mmCIF file of C-alpha atoms in Angstrom:
data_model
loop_
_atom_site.group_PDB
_atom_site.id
_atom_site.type_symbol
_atom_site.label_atom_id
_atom_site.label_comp_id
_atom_site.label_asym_id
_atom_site.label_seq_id
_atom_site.Cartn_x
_atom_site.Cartn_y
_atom_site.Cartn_z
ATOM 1 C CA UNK A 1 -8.777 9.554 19.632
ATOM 2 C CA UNK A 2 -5.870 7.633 17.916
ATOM 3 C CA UNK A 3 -8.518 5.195 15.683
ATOM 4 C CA UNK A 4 -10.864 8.004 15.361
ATOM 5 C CA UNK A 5 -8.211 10.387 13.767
ATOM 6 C CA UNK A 6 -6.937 7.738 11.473
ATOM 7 C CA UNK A 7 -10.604 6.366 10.174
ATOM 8 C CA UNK A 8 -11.043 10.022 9.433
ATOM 9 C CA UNK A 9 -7.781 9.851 7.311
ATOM 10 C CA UNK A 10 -9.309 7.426 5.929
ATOM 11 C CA UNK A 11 -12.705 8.636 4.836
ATOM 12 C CA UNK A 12 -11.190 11.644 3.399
ATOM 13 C CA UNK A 13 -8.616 9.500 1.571
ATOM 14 C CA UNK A 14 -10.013 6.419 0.258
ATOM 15 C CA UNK A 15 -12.311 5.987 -2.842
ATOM 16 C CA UNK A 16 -13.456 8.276 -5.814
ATOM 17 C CA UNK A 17 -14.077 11.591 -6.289
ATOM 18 C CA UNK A 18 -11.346 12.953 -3.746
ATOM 19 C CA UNK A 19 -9.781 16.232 -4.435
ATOM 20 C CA UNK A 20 -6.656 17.441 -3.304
ATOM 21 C CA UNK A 21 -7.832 19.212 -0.354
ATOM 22 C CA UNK A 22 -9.174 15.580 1.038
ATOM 23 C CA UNK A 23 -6.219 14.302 0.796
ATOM 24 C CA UNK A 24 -4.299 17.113 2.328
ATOM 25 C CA UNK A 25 -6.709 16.689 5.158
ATOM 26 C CA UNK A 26 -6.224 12.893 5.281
ATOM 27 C CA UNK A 27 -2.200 13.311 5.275
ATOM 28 C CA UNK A 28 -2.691 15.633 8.464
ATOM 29 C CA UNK A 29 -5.615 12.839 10.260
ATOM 30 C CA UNK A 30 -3.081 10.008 9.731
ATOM 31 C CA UNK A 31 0.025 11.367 10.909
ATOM 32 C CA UNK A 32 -1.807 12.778 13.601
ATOM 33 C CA UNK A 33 -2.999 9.089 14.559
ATOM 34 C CA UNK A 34 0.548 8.118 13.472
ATOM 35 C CA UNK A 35 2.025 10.015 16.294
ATOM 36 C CA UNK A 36 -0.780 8.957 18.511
ATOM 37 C CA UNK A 37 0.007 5.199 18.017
ATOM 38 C CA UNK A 38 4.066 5.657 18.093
ATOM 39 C CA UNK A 39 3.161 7.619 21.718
ATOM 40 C CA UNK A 40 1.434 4.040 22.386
ATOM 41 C CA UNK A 41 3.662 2.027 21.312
ATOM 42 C CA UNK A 42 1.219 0.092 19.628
ATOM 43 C CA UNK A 43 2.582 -1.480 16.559
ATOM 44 C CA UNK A 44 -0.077 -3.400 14.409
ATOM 45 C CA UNK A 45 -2.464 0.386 14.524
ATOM 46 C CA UNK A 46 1.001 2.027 13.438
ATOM 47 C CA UNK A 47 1.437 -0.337 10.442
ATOM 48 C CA UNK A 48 -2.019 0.669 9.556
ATOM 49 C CA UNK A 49 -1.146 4.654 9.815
ATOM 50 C CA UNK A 50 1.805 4.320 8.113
ATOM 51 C CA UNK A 51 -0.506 2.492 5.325
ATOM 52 C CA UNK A 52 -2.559 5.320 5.176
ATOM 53 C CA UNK A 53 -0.065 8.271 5.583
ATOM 54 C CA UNK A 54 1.583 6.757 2.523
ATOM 55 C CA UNK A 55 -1.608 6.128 0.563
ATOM 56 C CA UNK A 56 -2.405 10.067 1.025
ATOM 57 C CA UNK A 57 1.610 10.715 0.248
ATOM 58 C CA UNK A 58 1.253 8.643 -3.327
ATOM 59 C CA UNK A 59 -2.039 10.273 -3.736
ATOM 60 C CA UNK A 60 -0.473 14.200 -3.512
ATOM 61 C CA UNK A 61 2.417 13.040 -5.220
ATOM 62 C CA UNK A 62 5.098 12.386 -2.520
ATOM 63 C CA UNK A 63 6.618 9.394 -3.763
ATOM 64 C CA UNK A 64 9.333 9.246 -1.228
ATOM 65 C CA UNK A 65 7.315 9.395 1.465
ATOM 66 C CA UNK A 66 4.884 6.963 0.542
ATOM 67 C CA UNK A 67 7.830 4.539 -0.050
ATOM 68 C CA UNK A 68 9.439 5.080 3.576
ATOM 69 C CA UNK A 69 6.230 5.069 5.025
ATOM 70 C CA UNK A 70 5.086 1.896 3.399
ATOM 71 C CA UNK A 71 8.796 0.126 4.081
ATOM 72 C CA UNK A 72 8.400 0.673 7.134
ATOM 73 C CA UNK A 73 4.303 -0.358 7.409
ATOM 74 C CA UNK A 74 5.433 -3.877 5.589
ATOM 75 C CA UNK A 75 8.586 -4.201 8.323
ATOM 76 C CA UNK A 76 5.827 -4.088 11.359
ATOM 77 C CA UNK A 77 3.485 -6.741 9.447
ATOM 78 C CA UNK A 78 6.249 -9.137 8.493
ATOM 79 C CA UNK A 79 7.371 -9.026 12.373
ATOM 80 C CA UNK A 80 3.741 -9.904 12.950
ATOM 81 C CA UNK A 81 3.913 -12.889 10.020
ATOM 82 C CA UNK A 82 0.454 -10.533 9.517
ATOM 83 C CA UNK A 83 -0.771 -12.443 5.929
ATOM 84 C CA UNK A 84 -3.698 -9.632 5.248
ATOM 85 C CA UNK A 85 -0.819 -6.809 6.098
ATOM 86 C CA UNK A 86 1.695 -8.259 3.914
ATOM 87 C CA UNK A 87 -1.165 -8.209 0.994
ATOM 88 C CA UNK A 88 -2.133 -4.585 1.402
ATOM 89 C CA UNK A 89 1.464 -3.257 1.487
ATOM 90 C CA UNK A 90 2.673 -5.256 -1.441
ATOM 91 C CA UNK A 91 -0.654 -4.291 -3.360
ATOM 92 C CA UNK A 92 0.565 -0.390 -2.172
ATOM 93 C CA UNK A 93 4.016 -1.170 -2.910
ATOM 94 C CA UNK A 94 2.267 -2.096 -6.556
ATOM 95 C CA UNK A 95 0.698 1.474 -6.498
ATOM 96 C CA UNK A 96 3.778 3.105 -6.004
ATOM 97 C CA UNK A 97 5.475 1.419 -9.183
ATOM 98 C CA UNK A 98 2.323 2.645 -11.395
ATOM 99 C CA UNK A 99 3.031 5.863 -9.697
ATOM 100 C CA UNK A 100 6.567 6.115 -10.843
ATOM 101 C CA UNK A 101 5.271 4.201 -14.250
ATOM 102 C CA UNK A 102 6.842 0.739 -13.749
ATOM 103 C CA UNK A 103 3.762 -0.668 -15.163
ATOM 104 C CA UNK A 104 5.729 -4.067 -15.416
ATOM 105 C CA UNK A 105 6.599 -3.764 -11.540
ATOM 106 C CA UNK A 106 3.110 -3.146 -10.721
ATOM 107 C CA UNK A 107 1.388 -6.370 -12.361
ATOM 108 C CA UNK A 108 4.522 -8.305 -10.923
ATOM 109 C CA UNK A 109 3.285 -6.989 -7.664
ATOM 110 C CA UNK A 110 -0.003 -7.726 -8.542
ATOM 111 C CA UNK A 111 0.642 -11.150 -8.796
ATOM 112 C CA UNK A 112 3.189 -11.794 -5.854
ATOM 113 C CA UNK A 113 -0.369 -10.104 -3.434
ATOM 114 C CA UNK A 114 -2.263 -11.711 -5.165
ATOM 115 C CA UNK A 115 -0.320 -15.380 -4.793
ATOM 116 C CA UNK A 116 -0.096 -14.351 -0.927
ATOM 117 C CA UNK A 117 -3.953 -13.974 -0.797
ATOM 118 C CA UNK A 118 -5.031 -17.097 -2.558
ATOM 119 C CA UNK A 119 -2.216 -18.885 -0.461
ATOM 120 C CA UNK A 120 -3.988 -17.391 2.884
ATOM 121 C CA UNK A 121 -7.469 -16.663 2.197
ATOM 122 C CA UNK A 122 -6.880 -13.351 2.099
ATOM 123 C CA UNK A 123 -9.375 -11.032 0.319
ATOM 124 C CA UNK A 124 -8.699 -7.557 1.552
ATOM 125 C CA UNK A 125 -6.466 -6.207 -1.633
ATOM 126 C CA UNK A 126 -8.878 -7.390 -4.152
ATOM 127 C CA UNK A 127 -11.193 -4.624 -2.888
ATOM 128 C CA UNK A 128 -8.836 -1.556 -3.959
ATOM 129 C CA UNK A 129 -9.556 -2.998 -7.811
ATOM 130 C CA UNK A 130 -13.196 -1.467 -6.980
ATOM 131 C CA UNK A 131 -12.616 1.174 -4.372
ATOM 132 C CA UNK A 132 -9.038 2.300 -5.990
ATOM 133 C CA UNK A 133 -9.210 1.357 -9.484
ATOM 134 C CA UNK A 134 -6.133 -0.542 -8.865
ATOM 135 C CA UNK A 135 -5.084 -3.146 -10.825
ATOM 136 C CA UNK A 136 -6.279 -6.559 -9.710
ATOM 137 C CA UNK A 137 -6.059 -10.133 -11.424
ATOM 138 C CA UNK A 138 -9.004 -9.719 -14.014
ATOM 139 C CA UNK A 139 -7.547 -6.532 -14.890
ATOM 140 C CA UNK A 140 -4.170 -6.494 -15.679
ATOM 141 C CA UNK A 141 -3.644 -5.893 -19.405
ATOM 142 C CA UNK A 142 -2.643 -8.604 -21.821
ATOM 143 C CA UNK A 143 1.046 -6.907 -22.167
ATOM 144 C CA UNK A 144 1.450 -7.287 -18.836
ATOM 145 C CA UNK A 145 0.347 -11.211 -18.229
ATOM 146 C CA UNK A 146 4.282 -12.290 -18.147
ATOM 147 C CA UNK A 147 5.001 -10.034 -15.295
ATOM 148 C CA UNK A 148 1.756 -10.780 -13.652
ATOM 149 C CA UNK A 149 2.562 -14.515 -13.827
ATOM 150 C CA UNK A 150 5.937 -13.992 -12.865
ATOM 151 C CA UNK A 151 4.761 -12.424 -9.446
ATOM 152 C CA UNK A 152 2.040 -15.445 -9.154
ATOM 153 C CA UNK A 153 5.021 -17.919 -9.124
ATOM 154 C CA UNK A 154 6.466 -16.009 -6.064
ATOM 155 C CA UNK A 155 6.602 -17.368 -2.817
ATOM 156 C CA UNK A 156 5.830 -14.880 0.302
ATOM 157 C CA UNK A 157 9.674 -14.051 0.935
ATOM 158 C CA UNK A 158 10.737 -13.629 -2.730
ATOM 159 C CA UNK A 159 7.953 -11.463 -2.982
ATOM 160 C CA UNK A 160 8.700 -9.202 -0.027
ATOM 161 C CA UNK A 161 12.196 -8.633 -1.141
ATOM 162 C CA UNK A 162 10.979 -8.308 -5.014
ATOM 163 C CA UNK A 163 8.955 -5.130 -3.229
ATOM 164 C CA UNK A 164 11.550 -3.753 -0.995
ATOM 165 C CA UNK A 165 14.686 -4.019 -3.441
ATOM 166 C CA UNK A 166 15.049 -0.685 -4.441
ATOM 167 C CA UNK A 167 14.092 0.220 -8.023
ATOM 168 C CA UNK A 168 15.292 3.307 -10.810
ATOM 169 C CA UNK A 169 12.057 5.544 -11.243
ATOM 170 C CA UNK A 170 10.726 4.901 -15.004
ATOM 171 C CA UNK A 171 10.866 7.332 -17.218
ATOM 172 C CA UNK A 172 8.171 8.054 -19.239
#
């Protein structure tokens, strides 16, 4: 019931064309497997709610939850030394910074996942450049390259702290 309620989450949360009532309904379907999971005890599936409870948090505009929710996600997968975990939540750590419009924060990010996934051989974050419209390697704008690089020149740990240290919202 657990992986149905958070696939549901994520069908109603993921890709184009959502409106705010989709992700309203995937913020209840992925705490609901959230809870599920914690009653479980089962760590790696909550990582992945807490992934998605903050995706549909950044998505209606909660920033603070999405960040507590994705500190937390990226805690579980470092425990794990989980490479394609570590990706995602620095590529939704990334998100949040575009959120708050740290544009410069983002393509760092964007470089530190994408480091991590050439290092590993993982491909999954490359996937929310088509499915997200986030910002990947081929599109982060020329302005940006410096901070992009920057992030590229991180190693794993100086890119997890680089995520988690805690950062002024932008104004804009």
């Amino acid at each position: 019931r657990a992986r149905a309620a958070w696939a549901l989450g994520a069908m109603y949360g993921e890709g184009p064309k959502r409106t705010h009532d989709d992700f309203l309904k995937a913020k209840q379907l992925t705490h609901e497997a959230l809870e599920q999971h914690r009653a479980l005890g089962n760590r790696f599936d909550i990582a992945w709610d807490l992934h998605a409870t903050g995706l549909a948090a950044v998505k209606l505009g909660e920033l603070s939850d999405a960040e507590r929710d994705w500190r937390e996600a990226i805690q579980y997968f470092i425990d794990a030394a989980d490479s394609s975990g570590i990706v995602l939540l620095l590529s939704d750590l990334g998100e949040l910074a575009k959120a708050r419009g740290d544009r410069e924060r983002e393509a760092t990010l964007v470089g530190a996942w994408t480091a991590l996934s050439q290092r590993t051989g993982v491909g999954l974050a490359s996937l929310w450049g088509t499915t997200e419209g986030r910002m990947t390697a081929d599109t982060v704008p020329a302005e940006l390259r410096g901070a992009f690089e920057r992030g590229m020149a991180m190693q794993t740990d100086e890119a997890i702290a680089y995520a988690l240290a805690q950062q002024p919202a932008k104004t804009v």
